[in-house]
Short mmCIF file of C-alpha atoms in Angstrom, two decimals:
data_model
loop_
_atom_site.label_atom_id
_atom_site.label_comp_id
_atom_site.label_asym_id
_atom_site.label_seq_id
_atom_site.Cartn_x
_atom_site.Cartn_y
_atom_site.Cartn_z
CA MET A 1487 105.67 122.45 14.37
CA VAL A 1488 106.31 120.71 17.72
CA SER A 1489 103.21 119.42 19.49
CA PRO A 1490 102.88 120.28 23.17
CA SER A 1491 103.59 117.62 25.78
CA PRO A 1492 100.72 116.03 27.72
CA VAL A 1493 101.83 117.78 30.90
CA VAL A 1494 101.83 121.20 29.23
CA CYS A 1495 98.35 120.51 27.85
CA VAL A 1496 97.03 119.39 31.22
CA THR A 1497 98.60 122.32 33.06
CA TRP A 1498 97.47 124.84 30.44
CA CYS A 1499 93.92 123.54 30.73
CA GLY A 1500 94.29 123.62 34.49
CA SER A 1501 95.41 127.23 34.48
CA ILE A 1502 92.39 128.19 32.39
CA PHE A 1503 90.20 126.29 34.81
CA ALA A 1504 91.88 127.91 37.81
CA GLY A 1505 91.50 131.36 36.34
CA SER A 1506 87.76 130.87 35.81
CA ALA A 1507 87.13 128.90 39.01
CA ALA A 1508 86.10 131.88 41.12
CA ALA A 1509 83.67 133.20 38.50
CA SER A 1510 82.14 129.77 37.90
CA TYR A 1511 81.59 129.11 41.56
CA ALA A 1512 80.29 132.62 42.14
CA ARG A 1513 77.56 131.79 39.59
CA TRP A 1514 76.95 128.51 41.42
CA VAL A 1515 76.56 130.40 44.69
CA THR A 1516 74.14 132.84 43.06
CA ARG A 1517 71.95 129.98 41.87
CA THR A 1518 72.07 128.48 45.35
CA LEU A 1519 71.00 131.81 46.84
CA ARG A 1520 67.92 131.78 44.64
CA ASN A 1521 66.98 128.13 44.96
CA SER A 1522 68.08 127.02 48.44
CA ALA A 1523 67.13 127.69 52.02
CA LEU A 1524 70.84 127.99 52.70
CA GLY A 1525 71.09 131.47 51.21
CA ILE A 1526 73.16 132.99 54.00
CA THR A 1527 75.50 130.00 54.10
CA ALA A 1528 75.94 130.04 50.33
CA ALA A 1529 76.81 133.73 50.36
CA LEU A 1530 79.34 133.03 53.09
CA ILE A 1531 80.93 130.32 50.94
CA GLY A 1532 81.28 132.82 48.10
CA TRP A 1533 83.30 135.21 50.29
CA PHE A 1534 85.42 132.39 51.64
CA ILE A 1535 86.28 131.19 48.14
CA LEU A 1536 87.93 134.58 47.61
CA VAL A 1537 89.82 134.21 50.89
CA GLU A 1538 91.06 130.75 49.91
CA LEU A 1539 92.12 131.99 46.49
CA VAL A 1540 94.45 134.39 48.30
CA SER A 1541 95.58 131.60 50.63
CA GLY A 1542 96.48 129.54 47.57
CA ILE A 1543 98.32 132.47 46.02
CA LEU A 1544 100.45 132.73 49.16
CA GLN A 1545 101.32 129.05 48.83
CA GLY A 1546 102.14 129.09 45.13
CA TYR A 1547 103.45 132.58 44.40
CA TYR A 1548 106.87 132.44 46.06
CA VAL A 1549 108.09 129.05 44.82
CA PRO A 1550 109.17 130.21 41.33
CA LEU A 1551 110.91 133.21 42.94
CA PHE A 1552 113.05 131.37 45.48
CA SER A 1553 116.17 131.48 43.30
CA ASP A 1554 115.83 135.25 42.98
CA ILE A 1555 115.09 135.61 46.70
CA VAL A 1556 118.29 133.68 47.46
CA ILE A 1557 120.31 136.11 45.33
CA HIS A 1558 118.52 139.12 46.83
CA LEU A 1559 119.30 138.03 50.40
CA GLY A 1560 122.81 136.84 49.60
CA ILE A 1561 122.26 133.36 51.05
CA HIS A 1562 122.79 129.76 49.94
CA ASP A 1563 120.13 127.61 48.27
CA SER A 1564 120.09 125.26 51.25
CA ASP A 1565 119.05 128.14 53.53
CA VAL A 1566 115.62 128.07 51.87
CA ASN A 1567 114.85 125.02 54.02
CA TRP A 1568 114.71 127.31 57.04
CA PHE A 1569 111.81 129.25 55.50
CA GLU A 1570 109.56 126.21 55.34
CA ALA A 1571 110.75 124.94 58.73
CA ALA A 1572 110.03 128.24 60.49
CA GLN A 1573 106.57 128.60 58.99
CA LEU A 1574 105.63 124.99 59.77
CA LEU A 1575 106.77 125.44 63.36
CA LEU A 1576 104.68 128.56 63.86
CA SER A 1577 101.57 127.25 62.09
CA SER A 1578 101.53 123.95 63.98
CA ILE A 1579 101.60 125.87 67.26
CA VAL A 1580 99.27 128.82 66.64
CA VAL A 1581 96.52 127.11 64.63
CA PRO A 1582 94.94 125.10 67.49
CA VAL A 1583 95.35 128.02 69.89
CA LEU A 1584 93.68 130.56 67.61
CA ALA A 1585 90.95 128.12 66.62
CA LYS A 1586 90.11 127.50 70.27
CA ILE A 1587 90.00 131.24 70.95
CA GLY A 1588 87.65 131.52 67.97
CA ASP A 1589 85.37 128.89 69.50
CA MET A 1590 85.33 130.90 72.73
CA PHE A 1591 84.99 134.50 71.54
CA GLY A 1592 83.88 134.39 67.91
CA HIS A 1593 85.50 132.96 64.80
CA LYS A 1594 85.26 136.15 62.74
CA LYS A 1595 87.21 138.16 65.32
CA VAL A 1596 90.09 135.68 65.25
CA LEU A 1597 89.91 135.43 61.45
CA LEU A 1598 90.36 139.19 61.22
CA ILE A 1599 93.27 139.14 63.67
CA ALA A 1600 94.99 136.33 61.75
CA THR A 1601 94.48 138.25 58.50
CA VAL A 1602 95.99 141.44 59.95
CA LEU A 1603 99.02 139.48 61.16
CA THR A 1604 99.37 137.74 57.79
CA ALA A 1605 99.06 141.02 55.89
CA GLY A 1606 101.67 142.71 58.08
CA ALA A 1607 104.06 139.79 57.66
CA THR A 1608 103.50 139.69 53.88
CA TRP A 1609 104.35 143.38 53.56
CA TRP A 1610 107.40 142.74 55.71
CA VAL A 1611 108.45 139.91 53.35
CA ALA A 1612 108.31 142.34 50.43
CA PHE A 1613 110.70 144.81 52.06
CA ALA A 1614 112.93 142.50 54.11
CA GLY A 1615 116.57 142.96 53.11
CA THR A 1616 118.36 140.44 55.32
CA PHE A 1617 118.04 136.71 55.85
CA GLU A 1618 117.09 137.08 59.52
CA SER A 1619 114.44 139.69 58.82
CA PHE A 1620 112.98 137.68 55.92
CA LEU A 1621 112.93 134.50 58.02
CA ILE A 1622 110.97 136.15 60.85
CA ALA A 1623 108.50 137.71 58.41
CA TRP A 1624 108.11 134.43 56.53
CA ALA A 1625 107.37 132.56 59.76
CA LEU A 1626 104.76 135.13 60.85
CA GLN A 1627 103.09 134.83 57.46
CA GLY A 1628 102.09 131.33 58.56
CA PHE A 1629 99.12 132.77 60.45
CA TYR A 1630 97.13 132.35 57.22
CA VAL A 1631 97.00 128.60 57.89
CA VAL A 1632 94.24 129.17 60.46
CA TRP A 1633 91.94 130.73 57.86
CA LEU A 1634 90.47 127.46 56.59
CA PRO A 1635 89.60 125.93 60.00
CA LEU A 1636 87.93 129.18 61.07
CA GLU A 1637 86.00 129.34 57.78
CA ILE A 1638 84.81 125.76 58.26
CA ALA A 1639 83.64 126.62 61.78
CA LEU A 1640 81.77 129.71 60.55
CA VAL A 1641 80.03 127.79 57.77
CA PHE A 1642 79.12 125.00 60.18
CA GLU A 1643 77.71 127.50 62.66
CA ARG A 1644 75.51 129.19 60.03
CA GLY A 1645 74.33 125.90 58.59
CA ARG A 1646 73.59 124.45 62.03
CA ARG A 1647 70.94 127.08 62.60
CA GLN A 1648 69.12 125.76 59.52
CA ALA A 1649 69.47 122.07 60.43
CA ARG A 1650 72.01 121.51 57.67
CA GLY A 1651 75.28 122.32 59.35
CA THR A 1652 77.02 119.07 58.46
CA SER A 1653 75.90 118.79 54.84
CA ALA A 1654 76.48 122.49 54.19
CA THR A 1655 79.99 122.24 55.62
CA ARG A 1656 80.83 119.25 53.41
CA ARG A 1657 79.80 121.08 50.25
CA ALA A 1658 81.55 124.25 51.37
CA ALA A 1659 84.78 122.44 52.17
CA GLY A 1660 85.02 121.07 48.64
CA LEU A 1661 84.52 124.50 47.13
CA LEU A 1662 87.05 126.10 49.47
CA ILE A 1663 89.71 123.54 48.53
CA VAL A 1664 88.98 124.30 44.87
CA GLY A 1665 89.61 127.97 45.59
CA LEU A 1666 92.77 127.15 47.53
CA GLN A 1667 94.33 124.98 44.82
CA ALA A 1668 93.20 127.31 42.05
CA GLY A 1669 94.92 130.15 43.88
CA ALA A 1670 98.10 128.08 44.17
CA ILE A 1671 98.14 127.55 40.39
CA ILE A 1672 97.36 131.20 39.71
CA GLY A 1673 100.13 132.28 42.08
CA ALA A 1674 102.70 129.95 40.56
CA LEU A 1675 101.83 131.03 37.01
CA ALA A 1676 101.66 134.75 37.84
CA ALA A 1677 104.84 135.17 39.88
CA GLY A 1678 107.37 134.73 37.09
CA ARG A 1679 105.35 136.83 34.66
CA ILE A 1680 104.97 139.70 37.15
CA PHE A 1681 108.68 139.51 37.98
CA ALA A 1682 109.51 139.88 34.28
CA ALA A 1683 106.92 142.63 33.74
CA THR A 1684 108.39 144.72 36.59
CA GLY A 1685 111.86 144.54 35.13
CA GLU A 1686 112.86 141.89 37.68
CA ASN A 1687 112.13 144.23 40.58
CA LEU A 1688 111.74 141.71 43.41
CA THR A 1689 110.30 144.15 45.96
CA VAL A 1690 107.50 145.26 43.66
CA THR A 1691 106.82 141.64 42.70
CA LEU A 1692 106.53 140.61 46.35
CA MET A 1693 104.09 143.45 47.03
CA ILE A 1694 101.38 141.74 44.95
CA PRO A 1695 100.45 139.04 47.50
CA ALA A 1696 100.62 141.67 50.26
CA ILE A 1697 98.02 143.73 48.40
CA ALA A 1698 95.84 140.63 47.98
CA VAL A 1699 95.95 139.77 51.69
CA THR A 1700 95.15 143.36 52.63
CA ALA A 1701 92.09 143.27 50.35
CA VAL A 1702 90.96 140.02 51.97
CA PHE A 1703 90.76 141.78 55.34
CA PHE A 1704 87.98 144.00 54.00
CA VAL A 1705 86.24 141.03 52.39
CA ILE A 1706 86.05 139.38 55.81
CA LEU A 1707 85.20 142.61 57.65
CA PHE A 1708 82.19 143.50 55.49
CA GLY A 1709 81.12 140.15 54.04
CA VAL A 1710 81.35 137.66 56.90
CA PRO A 1711 78.93 137.49 59.87
CA GLU A 1712 80.14 136.56 63.35
CA SER A 1713 79.43 133.18 64.93
CA GLU A 1714 77.67 132.74 68.27
CA PRO A 1715 80.14 131.38 70.83
CA LEU A 1716 78.90 129.58 73.91
CA PRO A 1717 78.84 131.78 77.05
CA ASP A 1718 80.85 131.27 80.24
CA ARG A 1719 83.95 129.81 78.62
CA ARG A 1720 87.43 130.21 80.06
CA LEU A 1721 90.86 130.06 78.48
CA ASP A 1722 92.94 127.10 79.62
CA ALA A 1723 96.22 129.00 79.47
CA TRP A 1724 98.37 126.31 81.08
CA GLY A 1725 96.96 123.73 78.71
CA PHE A 1726 97.98 125.84 75.74
CA VAL A 1727 101.44 126.40 77.21
CA ILE A 1728 102.02 122.66 77.61
CA LEU A 1729 100.61 121.93 74.13
CA THR A 1730 102.76 124.63 72.54
CA LEU A 1731 105.89 123.29 74.23
CA GLY A 1732 105.14 119.73 73.12
CA LEU A 1733 104.42 120.68 69.50
CA LEU A 1734 107.49 122.92 69.42
CA LEU A 1735 109.75 120.10 70.60
CA VAL A 1736 108.28 117.50 68.21
CA THR A 1737 108.27 119.67 65.09
CA THR A 1738 111.73 121.07 65.86
CA ALA A 1739 113.11 117.55 66.27
CA LEU A 1740 111.63 116.46 62.95
CA THR A 1741 112.91 119.60 61.25
CA PHE A 1742 116.45 119.02 62.56
CA LEU A 1743 116.33 115.44 61.28
CA ARG A 1744 116.32 116.63 57.67
CA MET A 1745 119.16 119.10 58.20
CA PRO A 1746 122.40 117.08 57.98
CA ASP A 1747 124.56 120.01 59.11
CA LEU A 1748 123.08 119.79 62.61
CA PRO A 1749 124.12 117.12 65.13
CA SER A 1750 121.81 114.10 64.93
CA TRP A 1751 121.59 113.72 68.72
CA LEU A 1752 119.44 116.86 68.87
CA THR A 1753 116.60 115.00 67.18
CA TRP A 1754 116.81 111.96 69.44
CA VAL A 1755 116.77 114.15 72.54
CA LEU A 1756 114.03 116.57 71.49
CA LEU A 1757 111.63 114.04 69.94
CA PRO A 1758 111.15 111.78 73.01
CA LEU A 1759 111.00 114.88 75.21
CA GLY A 1760 108.28 116.38 73.01
CA ILE A 1761 106.25 113.15 73.08
CA ALA A 1762 106.58 113.05 76.87
CA VAL A 1763 105.32 116.64 77.12
CA LEU A 1764 102.30 115.77 74.94
CA VAL A 1765 101.53 112.84 77.25
CA VAL A 1766 101.60 115.28 80.17
CA PHE A 1767 99.29 117.56 78.18
CA VAL A 1768 96.74 114.76 77.70
CA ARG A 1769 96.74 113.92 81.42
CA PHE A 1770 96.43 117.58 82.35
CA GLU A 1771 93.52 118.17 79.97
CA LEU A 1772 91.59 115.20 81.33
CA SER A 1773 91.49 116.97 84.70
CA GLN A 1774 90.14 120.28 83.33
CA ASP A 1775 86.48 121.30 83.25
CA ASP A 1776 86.95 123.49 80.16
CA PRO A 1777 90.17 122.19 78.58
CA ALA A 1778 92.15 123.84 75.83
CA ILE A 1779 91.46 120.75 73.73
CA ASP A 1780 88.93 118.21 74.96
CA VAL A 1781 90.92 115.02 74.41
CA ARG A 1782 87.84 112.99 75.35
CA VAL A 1783 86.30 114.03 72.05
CA PHE A 1784 89.25 112.53 70.21
CA ARG A 1785 88.51 109.14 71.67
CA ARG A 1786 85.21 109.04 69.81
CA PRO A 1787 85.01 106.50 66.94
CA GLU A 1788 84.02 109.26 64.51
CA MET A 1789 86.97 111.48 65.48
CA TRP A 1790 90.18 109.50 66.04
CA PRO A 1791 90.18 107.94 62.52
CA ILE A 1792 89.76 111.44 61.06
CA GLN A 1793 92.75 112.87 62.91
CA THR A 1794 94.87 109.81 62.12
CA THR A 1795 93.92 110.09 58.46
CA ALA A 1796 94.98 113.75 58.49
CA PHE A 1797 98.42 112.70 59.76
CA LEU A 1798 98.71 110.02 57.07
CA LEU A 1799 97.52 112.47 54.39
CA GLY A 1800 100.25 114.91 55.38
CA ILE A 1801 102.87 112.27 54.57
CA SER A 1802 102.02 112.35 50.88
CA VAL A 1803 100.54 115.83 50.41
CA LEU A 1804 103.31 117.71 52.23
CA GLY A 1805 106.17 115.22 52.25
CA ALA A 1806 106.20 113.58 48.84
CA GLN A 1807 106.16 116.57 46.50
CA ALA A 1808 109.89 117.31 46.68
CA PRO A 1809 110.86 113.66 45.99
CA LEU A 1810 108.47 113.65 43.05
CA SER A 1811 110.10 116.76 41.62
CA THR A 1812 113.63 115.40 42.03
CA PHE A 1813 112.66 112.02 40.56
CA VAL A 1814 111.18 113.40 37.34
CA GLY A 1815 114.16 115.77 37.05
CA THR A 1816 116.82 113.07 37.39
CA ASP A 1817 118.81 112.28 34.26
CA PRO A 1818 117.75 108.82 32.96
CA ALA A 1819 121.44 108.08 32.37
CA VAL A 1820 121.75 107.13 36.05
CA GLY A 1821 119.15 104.41 35.56
CA TYR A 1822 115.92 106.11 36.57
CA GLY A 1823 114.13 109.44 36.22
CA LEU A 1824 112.61 111.38 33.34
CA GLY A 1825 115.18 114.15 32.84
CA LEU A 1826 112.65 117.02 32.90
CA ASP A 1827 113.93 120.58 33.15
CA ALA A 1828 112.68 123.16 35.68
CA THR A 1829 109.78 124.34 33.53
CA GLU A 1830 108.64 120.82 32.79
CA ARG A 1831 108.88 119.88 36.47
CA SER A 1832 106.70 122.88 37.31
CA ASN A 1833 104.20 121.65 34.76
CA VAL A 1834 104.15 118.23 36.41
CA ILE A 1835 103.38 119.77 39.80
CA GLY A 1836 100.75 121.97 38.14
CA ALA A 1837 99.12 118.91 36.63
CA TYR A 1838 99.01 117.28 40.05
CA LEU A 1839 97.26 120.35 41.49
CA VAL A 1840 94.66 120.17 38.72
CA PHE A 1841 93.80 116.64 39.80
CA VAL A 1842 93.63 117.76 43.45
CA ILE A 1843 91.08 120.39 42.38
CA LEU A 1844 89.15 117.72 40.50
CA GLY A 1845 89.05 115.54 43.61
CA ALA A 1846 87.70 118.42 45.70
CA ILE A 1847 85.01 119.13 43.11
CA ILE A 1848 83.99 115.48 42.96
CA PHE A 1849 83.72 115.41 46.74
CA SER A 1850 81.61 118.57 46.82
CA VAL A 1851 79.22 117.28 44.17
CA THR A 1852 78.86 113.70 45.40
CA SER A 1853 78.60 114.63 49.09
CA ARG A 1854 74.93 115.38 48.49
CA SER A 1855 74.12 111.80 47.51
CA LEU A 1856 76.81 109.54 49.02
CA PRO A 1857 77.54 108.92 52.71
CA PRO A 1858 80.54 110.98 53.92
CA ARG A 1859 82.15 107.87 55.38
CA VAL A 1860 82.15 106.19 51.97
CA LEU A 1861 83.69 109.25 50.32
CA LEU A 1862 86.46 109.34 52.91
CA ILE A 1863 87.26 105.66 52.41
CA VAL A 1864 87.29 106.01 48.62
CA GLY A 1865 89.51 109.10 48.79
CA ALA A 1866 92.03 107.38 51.07
CA ALA A 1867 92.01 104.27 48.87
CA LEU A 1868 92.65 106.33 45.73
CA LEU A 1869 95.55 108.06 47.47
CA GLY A 1870 97.08 104.71 48.40
CA VAL A 1871 96.50 103.12 44.99
CA GLY A 1872 97.93 106.15 43.17
CA TYR A 1873 101.25 105.90 45.00
CA ALA A 1874 101.26 102.11 44.79
CA LEU A 1875 101.10 102.45 41.00
CA PHE A 1876 104.47 104.22 41.11
CA LEU A 1877 106.13 100.99 42.20
CA PRO A 1878 105.69 99.15 38.86
CA PHE A 1879 104.94 102.15 36.63
CA HIS A 1880 107.44 105.03 36.75
CA ASP A 1881 109.45 104.77 33.55
CA THR A 1882 107.54 107.21 31.32
CA LEU A 1883 105.82 110.55 31.70
CA PRO A 1884 102.31 109.20 30.88
CA GLN A 1885 102.72 106.58 33.61
CA VAL A 1886 103.71 109.24 36.15
CA ILE A 1887 100.77 111.46 35.13
CA VAL A 1888 98.29 108.59 35.52
CA ASN A 1889 99.68 107.77 38.97
CA MET A 1890 99.48 111.41 39.99
CA ALA A 1891 95.94 111.68 38.67
CA VAL A 1892 94.72 108.83 40.88
CA ALA A 1893 96.60 110.06 43.96
CA GLY A 1894 95.65 113.69 43.28
CA VAL A 1895 91.92 113.00 43.08
CA GLY A 1896 92.10 111.07 46.36
CA SER A 1897 94.14 113.82 48.00
CA GLY A 1898 91.72 116.53 46.88
CA ALA A 1899 88.75 114.61 48.26
CA LEU A 1900 90.47 114.11 51.63
CA LEU A 1901 91.65 117.72 51.86
CA ALA A 1902 88.05 118.80 51.45
CA ALA A 1903 86.49 116.10 53.59
CA LEU A 1904 88.65 116.00 56.71
CA PRO A 1905 88.07 119.50 58.19
CA ALA A 1906 84.34 119.19 57.56
CA ALA A 1907 84.21 115.71 59.08
CA ALA A 1908 86.12 116.87 62.17
CA ALA A 1909 83.77 119.84 62.64
CA ALA A 1910 80.75 117.56 62.29
CA ALA A 1911 82.13 115.09 64.84
CA ALA A 1912 82.90 117.77 67.43
CA PRO A 1913 80.36 119.01 70.01
CA ARG A 1914 79.08 122.56 69.74
CA GLY A 1915 81.69 125.07 70.83
CA GLN A 1916 84.62 122.96 69.60
CA THR A 1917 84.17 122.92 65.83
CA GLY A 1918 87.00 125.36 65.18
CA VAL A 1919 89.65 123.59 67.20
CA ALA A 1920 88.57 120.15 65.90
CA SER A 1921 88.92 121.19 62.26
CA ALA A 1922 92.14 123.07 63.06
CA LEU A 1923 93.72 119.97 64.57
CA THR A 1924 93.33 118.15 61.25
CA ASN A 1925 95.69 120.79 59.88
CA THR A 1926 98.10 120.39 62.81
CA THR A 1927 98.23 116.61 62.53
CA LYS A 1928 98.61 116.91 58.76
CA THR A 1929 101.52 119.33 59.26
CA ILE A 1930 103.20 117.00 61.74
CA GLY A 1931 102.72 114.12 59.30
CA GLY A 1932 104.28 116.17 56.51
CA THR A 1933 107.18 117.26 58.70
CA PHE A 1934 107.78 113.67 59.76
CA ALA A 1935 107.65 112.47 56.15
CA SER A 1936 110.00 115.21 54.92
CA ALA A 1937 112.55 114.19 57.53
CA VAL A 1938 112.27 110.47 56.86
CA PHE A 1939 112.21 110.87 53.08
CA GLY A 1940 115.29 113.08 53.22
CA VAL A 1941 117.19 110.42 55.15
CA VAL A 1942 115.94 107.59 52.91
CA LEU A 1943 116.90 109.35 49.69
CA ALA A 1944 120.25 110.57 51.02
CA ALA A 1945 121.16 106.99 51.96
CA GLY A 1946 121.19 106.06 48.29
CA VAL A 1947 123.10 109.04 46.92
CA GLY A 1948 126.51 107.51 47.34
CA ALA A 1949 125.51 104.38 45.45
CA VAL A 1950 124.42 106.08 42.24
CA ALA A 1951 127.76 105.84 40.50
CA SER A 1952 128.08 102.09 40.99
CA ASP A 1953 124.59 100.80 41.54
CA THR A 1954 121.55 102.88 40.71
CA ALA A 1955 119.21 100.34 42.31
CA ALA A 1956 119.98 101.70 45.77
CA SER A 1957 118.99 105.24 44.85
CA LEU A 1958 115.91 104.04 43.00
CA GLY A 1959 115.19 101.95 46.06
CA GLY A 1960 114.98 105.17 48.07
CA TYR A 1961 112.21 106.46 45.82
CA MET A 1962 110.53 103.06 46.02
CA ALA A 1963 110.57 103.43 49.80
CA VAL A 1964 108.98 106.90 49.56
CA TRP A 1965 106.19 105.64 47.31
CA SER A 1966 105.64 102.58 49.50
CA ILE A 1967 105.27 104.73 52.62
CA CYS A 1968 102.79 107.03 50.88
CA ALA A 1969 100.83 104.09 49.49
CA GLY A 1970 100.79 102.36 52.86
CA GLY A 1971 99.61 105.54 54.56
CA GLY A 1972 96.68 105.95 52.19
CA LEU A 1973 95.60 102.33 52.40
CA LEU A 1974 95.97 102.30 56.19
CA ALA A 1975 93.76 105.39 56.39
CA ALA A 1976 91.12 103.64 54.25
CA VAL A 1977 91.12 100.71 56.69
CA LEU A 1978 90.92 102.94 59.78
CA LEU A 1979 88.00 104.87 58.32
CA PHE A 1980 85.94 101.66 58.35
CA PHE A 1981 85.87 102.08 62.15
CA VAL A 1982 83.86 105.30 61.73
CA PRO A 1983 80.16 104.66 62.43
CA LYS A 1984 78.07 104.45 59.28
CA VAL A 1985 75.77 107.26 60.39
CA ALA A 1986 78.60 109.67 61.27
CA PHE A 1987 78.78 113.19 59.81
CA ALA A 1988 75.09 113.35 58.88
CA ASP A 1989 72.81 116.27 59.76
CA THR A 1990 71.67 115.50 63.28
CA GLU A 1991 68.34 115.67 65.04
CA THR A 1992 69.91 118.16 67.47
CA GLU A 1993 70.61 120.54 64.61
CA GLU A 1994 67.01 120.25 63.45
CA LEU A 1995 65.68 121.02 66.93
CA GLU A 1996 68.03 124.00 67.32
CA ALA A 1997 66.96 125.33 63.93
CA ALA A 1998 63.29 124.95 64.79
CA ALA A 1999 63.83 126.75 68.10
CA GLY A 2000 65.60 129.56 66.31
CA GLU A 2001 62.76 129.94 63.82
CA SER A 2002 60.16 130.02 66.63
CA GLN A 2003 62.10 132.77 68.39
CA ILE A 2004 62.18 134.81 65.21
CA VAL A 2005 58.42 134.43 64.81
#
């Protein structure tokens, strides 16, 4: 009898954990309802865990099916890159806009609109029969990315009324990331099995996430209360137009950089132009009374390190997963790699997600007793150390798993901490857009890393036959960049004031005023 590999054991345990995560945390929420003054907030977290489970399913479900989608659409494997590029482009643009509209008119309203758009696009994905149609539907599905920032804003708003907005948001963020990553594992594990159970009927298989998103609409409609936006706000339409143009130019330039079939001059024209447009945006916003994004807030010592850390986190979380997969799949005969097949590579990624979940849980639990600033610094340091360990230790599977465990725990803590920290650092009426911008900067960081990593690794391909050190050097460069990003973030977070992200006296006064009005 052959004993299972460590990765299979870890992933199998992770899948069991993921499958029971929602039930376990539902029981936790029930206990909180009975024992805490945060009953309404805790109930809200319970609904949002379900929403994030579906968000995770959307992120994990399609990956095992890409080969079958390629055959179904009659396209080449390389065309799959356009799916990710299109969705990243749309999400980076619409997330700050929708979050700001949520701050102005109510976060629940925008959450419902984003869910309707996501559901419609997901149904479209299931029935799309051409590459162009599928690409448009896939891009529009990216509206789900705004769910988490809006959820964070809603939790913060409810907690603020009870003088615990910041601490409640921190705990909620950890639980929501657990739901997100658990959903990703569930989606990845379920997709292939459903495809086989339906007799390899791709359309029916792709209907499952569409059904899940449709159900989430009713969860939000009946289970989530609306926030209380500040009155007399106006929409800075020109600000959003300039921001959208700048983000479109920057993300398009970075996307083109990793597509060798396109002329390289496109990147070097679009990227400086995009940066110039963003500079214009900053100057324009400084002259507005009610700007689309209050850039003055991002000068604060408790905000700019958070947004910079989100960018640096995106480098490893969004940019380094593909290099990790190709590294462990490389035949050791070329001088490096582990020679894992597709199933084993999936197990490695699954193991990494388990450690991300663990990091989010640790953050949620310890945020009650440790200062948020300390948790952020520790998370960033773990991320940096985990990737730094790849430099000397990458020859065996146990070494890779240990490295991923350290980096994964740090990543999970940061994924949970950053949106909550941004919401806490923002003034009232800007919590949604502040937490949303952590996602935008993370996306830009991931897009930048994907482009750079693609160029770095491609530079060593031609040297494999004669000198494997060059190709291995490309992976060393990837790990060094990820490690440097994590450690740099840890240093920058020391500039955050020690008392940042705590429940404020203002929140306590607002809560007391609200209670007196009720009486």
